[in-house]
Amino acid sequence: MEPLKNKTEEHAPLTKHEEKVKNPFKPTAAFIGASWFALLTGTVGFCIGLWNATMELNEKGYYFTILLFGLFAVISVQKSVRDRSEGIVVTDLYYGLSWFATIAAMILLTVGLWNANLLLSEKGFYAMSFCLSMFAAIAVQKNTRDAKMFEENEL
């Protein structure tokens, strides 16, 4: 019996002569497109909801600012978590502030919606579009970073 550590012809990957092997960690065009679509759907939907809302202008500004703050915060968390996993130095202060900002944005939106004079369906709409935007921003940042990494390695 041959040890499993050694590759044999029957265990070798099947590839045609001079064919590039696809990297399973490179983001696919479908995933990149879906991530961007989700980000645009969430943020544009949130903004259209604010535009059509009957609330005061300062309330609209509050919710819009929370959206922007949350988007920046989750991108910062994704970057600092990824940097740490790749061995790039990230200070504990920045890492902690990134997480604090993300949690603060979620709490501020929750408190704002809890106290708002809106229908429950409107509150749910803002909460869901905010969550979709946050998740999609993380995915877009991850895809952007992965694609950049593969571009640099191919050159």
Tab-separated table of C-alpha atoms in Angstrom:
chain	number	residue	atom	x	y	z
A	1	MET	CA	0.000	0.000	0.000
A	2	GLU	CA	1.151	3.450	-0.841
A	3	PRO	CA	0.874	6.223	1.790
A	4	LEU	CA	-1.833	8.838	1.194
A	5	LYS	CA	0.696	11.683	1.320
A	6	ASN	CA	2.169	10.725	-2.047
A	7	LYS	CA	0.284	11.694	-5.188
A	8	THR	CA	-0.291	8.993	-7.728
A	9	GLU	CA	-1.715	9.177	-11.206
A	10	GLU	CA	-5.111	8.031	-10.029
A	11	HIS	CA	-5.265	10.839	-7.385
A	12	ALA	CA	-3.839	13.604	-9.562
A	13	PRO	CA	-6.278	16.295	-10.768
A	14	LEU	CA	-7.427	15.798	-14.332
A	15	THR	CA	-6.466	18.751	-16.524
A	16	LYS	CA	-5.949	19.139	-20.230
A	17	HIS	CA	-2.544	20.071	-21.554
A	18	GLU	CA	-1.759	23.763	-20.797
A	19	GLU	CA	-5.235	24.413	-19.314
A	20	LYS	CA	-5.407	26.892	-16.443
A	21	VAL	CA	-6.728	25.421	-13.213
A	22	LYS	CA	-9.370	27.655	-11.651
A	23	ASN	CA	-8.651	28.849	-8.148
A	24	PRO	CA	-11.569	27.936	-5.851
A	25	PHE	CA	-10.952	31.026	-3.684
A	26	LYS	CA	-11.228	33.569	-6.489
A	27	PRO	CA	-14.678	35.213	-6.408
A	28	THR	CA	-16.862	34.335	-9.362
A	29	ALA	CA	-18.477	36.953	-11.552
A	30	ALA	CA	-21.894	35.742	-10.391
A	31	PHE	CA	-21.038	36.263	-6.722
A	32	ILE	CA	-19.492	39.671	-7.409
A	33	GLY	CA	-22.578	40.712	-9.371
A	34	ALA	CA	-24.962	39.388	-6.718
A	35	SER	CA	-23.043	41.238	-4.000
A	36	TRP	CA	-23.169	44.542	-5.867
A	37	PHE	CA	-26.846	44.005	-6.693
A	38	ALA	CA	-27.655	43.363	-3.020
A	39	LEU	CA	-25.696	46.454	-1.934
A	40	LEU	CA	-27.438	48.680	-4.468
A	41	THR	CA	-30.846	47.185	-3.687
A	42	GLY	CA	-30.434	47.721	0.049
A	43	THR	CA	-28.988	51.227	-0.060
A	44	VAL	CA	-31.164	52.559	-2.885
A	45	GLY	CA	-34.251	50.993	-1.305
A	46	PHE	CA	-33.400	52.561	2.060
A	47	CYS	CA	-32.861	55.972	0.416
A	48	ILE	CA	-36.068	55.770	-1.652
A	49	GLY	CA	-37.943	54.883	1.524
A	50	LEU	CA	-36.461	57.933	3.242
A	51	TRP	CA	-37.251	60.175	0.266
A	52	ASN	CA	-40.906	59.123	0.292
A	53	ALA	CA	-41.287	59.147	4.079
A	54	THR	CA	-43.464	61.741	5.775
A	55	MET	CA	-40.986	62.290	8.596
A	56	GLU	CA	-39.149	65.524	9.323
A	57	LEU	CA	-35.961	66.324	7.414
A	58	ASN	CA	-33.812	65.944	10.550
A	59	GLU	CA	-35.196	62.402	11.049
A	60	LYS	CA	-34.380	61.535	7.437
A	61	GLY	CA	-30.869	62.861	8.010
A	62	TYR	CA	-30.537	60.747	11.153
A	63	TYR	CA	-31.420	57.523	9.336
A	64	PHE	CA	-29.291	58.375	6.295
A	65	THR	CA	-26.296	59.128	8.525
A	66	ILE	CA	-26.762	55.821	10.347
A	67	LEU	CA	-26.785	54.017	6.991
A	68	LEU	CA	-23.516	55.655	5.918
A	69	PHE	CA	-21.963	55.122	9.351
A	70	GLY	CA	-22.978	51.457	9.326
A	71	LEU	CA	-21.627	50.856	5.820
A	72	PHE	CA	-18.263	52.329	6.736
A	73	ALA	CA	-18.179	50.430	10.032
A	74	VAL	CA	-18.810	46.972	8.550
A	75	ILE	CA	-16.259	47.546	5.790
A	76	SER	CA	-13.759	48.522	8.464
A	77	VAL	CA	-14.548	45.385	10.489
A	78	GLN	CA	-14.191	43.171	7.424
A	79	LYS	CA	-10.861	44.735	6.539
A	80	SER	CA	-9.418	44.518	10.041
A	81	VAL	CA	-10.581	40.915	10.545
A	82	ARG	CA	-9.127	39.923	7.182
A	83	ASP	CA	-5.868	41.766	7.845
A	84	ARG	CA	-5.441	39.955	11.142
A	85	SER	CA	-6.144	36.567	9.561
A	86	GLU	CA	-3.483	37.288	6.917
A	87	GLY	CA	-0.915	38.355	9.500
A	88	ILE	CA	-1.092	42.076	8.717
A	89	VAL	CA	-0.750	44.153	11.868
A	90	VAL	CA	-3.980	45.789	13.054
A	91	THR	CA	-3.923	47.574	16.385
A	92	ASP	CA	-6.318	46.420	19.064
A	93	LEU	CA	-7.637	49.981	19.285
A	94	TYR	CA	-8.650	50.107	15.606
A	95	TYR	CA	-10.061	46.579	15.727
A	96	GLY	CA	-12.128	47.424	18.794
A	97	LEU	CA	-13.320	50.740	17.366
A	98	SER	CA	-14.422	49.004	14.179
A	99	TRP	CA	-16.551	46.553	16.115
A	100	PHE	CA	-17.855	49.300	18.410
A	101	ALA	CA	-18.905	51.434	15.419
A	102	THR	CA	-20.698	48.485	13.794
A	103	ILE	CA	-22.605	47.619	16.961
A	104	ALA	CA	-23.328	51.299	17.638
A	105	ALA	CA	-24.839	51.763	14.161
A	106	MET	CA	-27.119	48.762	14.701
A	107	ILE	CA	-28.182	49.961	18.142
A	108	LEU	CA	-28.780	53.525	16.916
A	109	LEU	CA	-30.993	52.265	14.098
A	110	THR	CA	-32.880	49.986	16.480
A	111	VAL	CA	-33.475	52.752	19.031
A	112	GLY	CA	-34.470	55.188	16.292
A	113	LEU	CA	-36.979	52.779	14.783
A	114	TRP	CA	-38.296	51.710	18.177
A	115	ASN	CA	-39.162	55.306	19.054
A	116	ALA	CA	-40.317	56.387	15.583
A	117	ASN	CA	-43.966	57.071	14.767
A	118	LEU	CA	-43.940	54.699	11.809
A	119	LEU	CA	-46.048	51.720	10.824
A	120	LEU	CA	-44.542	48.361	11.753
A	121	SER	CA	-44.218	47.562	8.047
A	122	GLU	CA	-42.140	50.727	7.546
A	123	LYS	CA	-39.946	49.903	10.518
A	124	GLY	CA	-39.424	46.406	9.124
A	125	PHE	CA	-38.594	47.810	5.706
A	126	TYR	CA	-35.875	50.087	7.105
A	127	ALA	CA	-34.468	47.323	9.309
A	128	MET	CA	-34.315	44.779	6.470
A	129	SER	CA	-32.847	47.166	3.908
A	130	PHE	CA	-30.248	48.251	6.488
A	131	CYS	CA	-29.295	44.621	7.210
A	132	LEU	CA	-29.138	43.807	3.493
A	133	SER	CA	-26.881	46.807	2.921
A	134	MET	CA	-24.560	45.870	5.786
A	135	PHE	CA	-24.186	42.263	4.672
A	136	ALA	CA	-23.707	43.240	1.038
A	137	ALA	CA	-21.064	45.838	1.931
A	138	ILE	CA	-19.060	43.094	3.652
A	139	ALA	CA	-19.393	40.825	0.613
A	140	VAL	CA	-18.409	43.585	-1.832
A	141	GLN	CA	-15.348	44.467	0.288
A	142	LYS	CA	-14.337	40.806	0.451
A	143	ASN	CA	-14.757	40.349	-3.301
A	144	THR	CA	-12.833	43.532	-4.057
A	145	ARG	CA	-9.961	42.457	-1.865
A	146	ASP	CA	-9.923	38.897	-3.214
A	147	ALA	CA	-10.017	40.089	-6.819
A	148	LYS	CA	-7.169	42.528	-6.175
A	149	MET	CA	-5.110	39.761	-4.562
A	150	PHE	CA	-5.556	37.505	-7.605
A	151	GLU	CA	-4.743	40.359	-10.018
A	152	GLU	CA	-1.434	41.012	-8.241
A	153	ASN	CA	-0.520	37.305	-8.182
A	154	GLU	CA	-1.198	36.806	-11.899
A	155	LEU	CA	1.090	39.633	-13.027
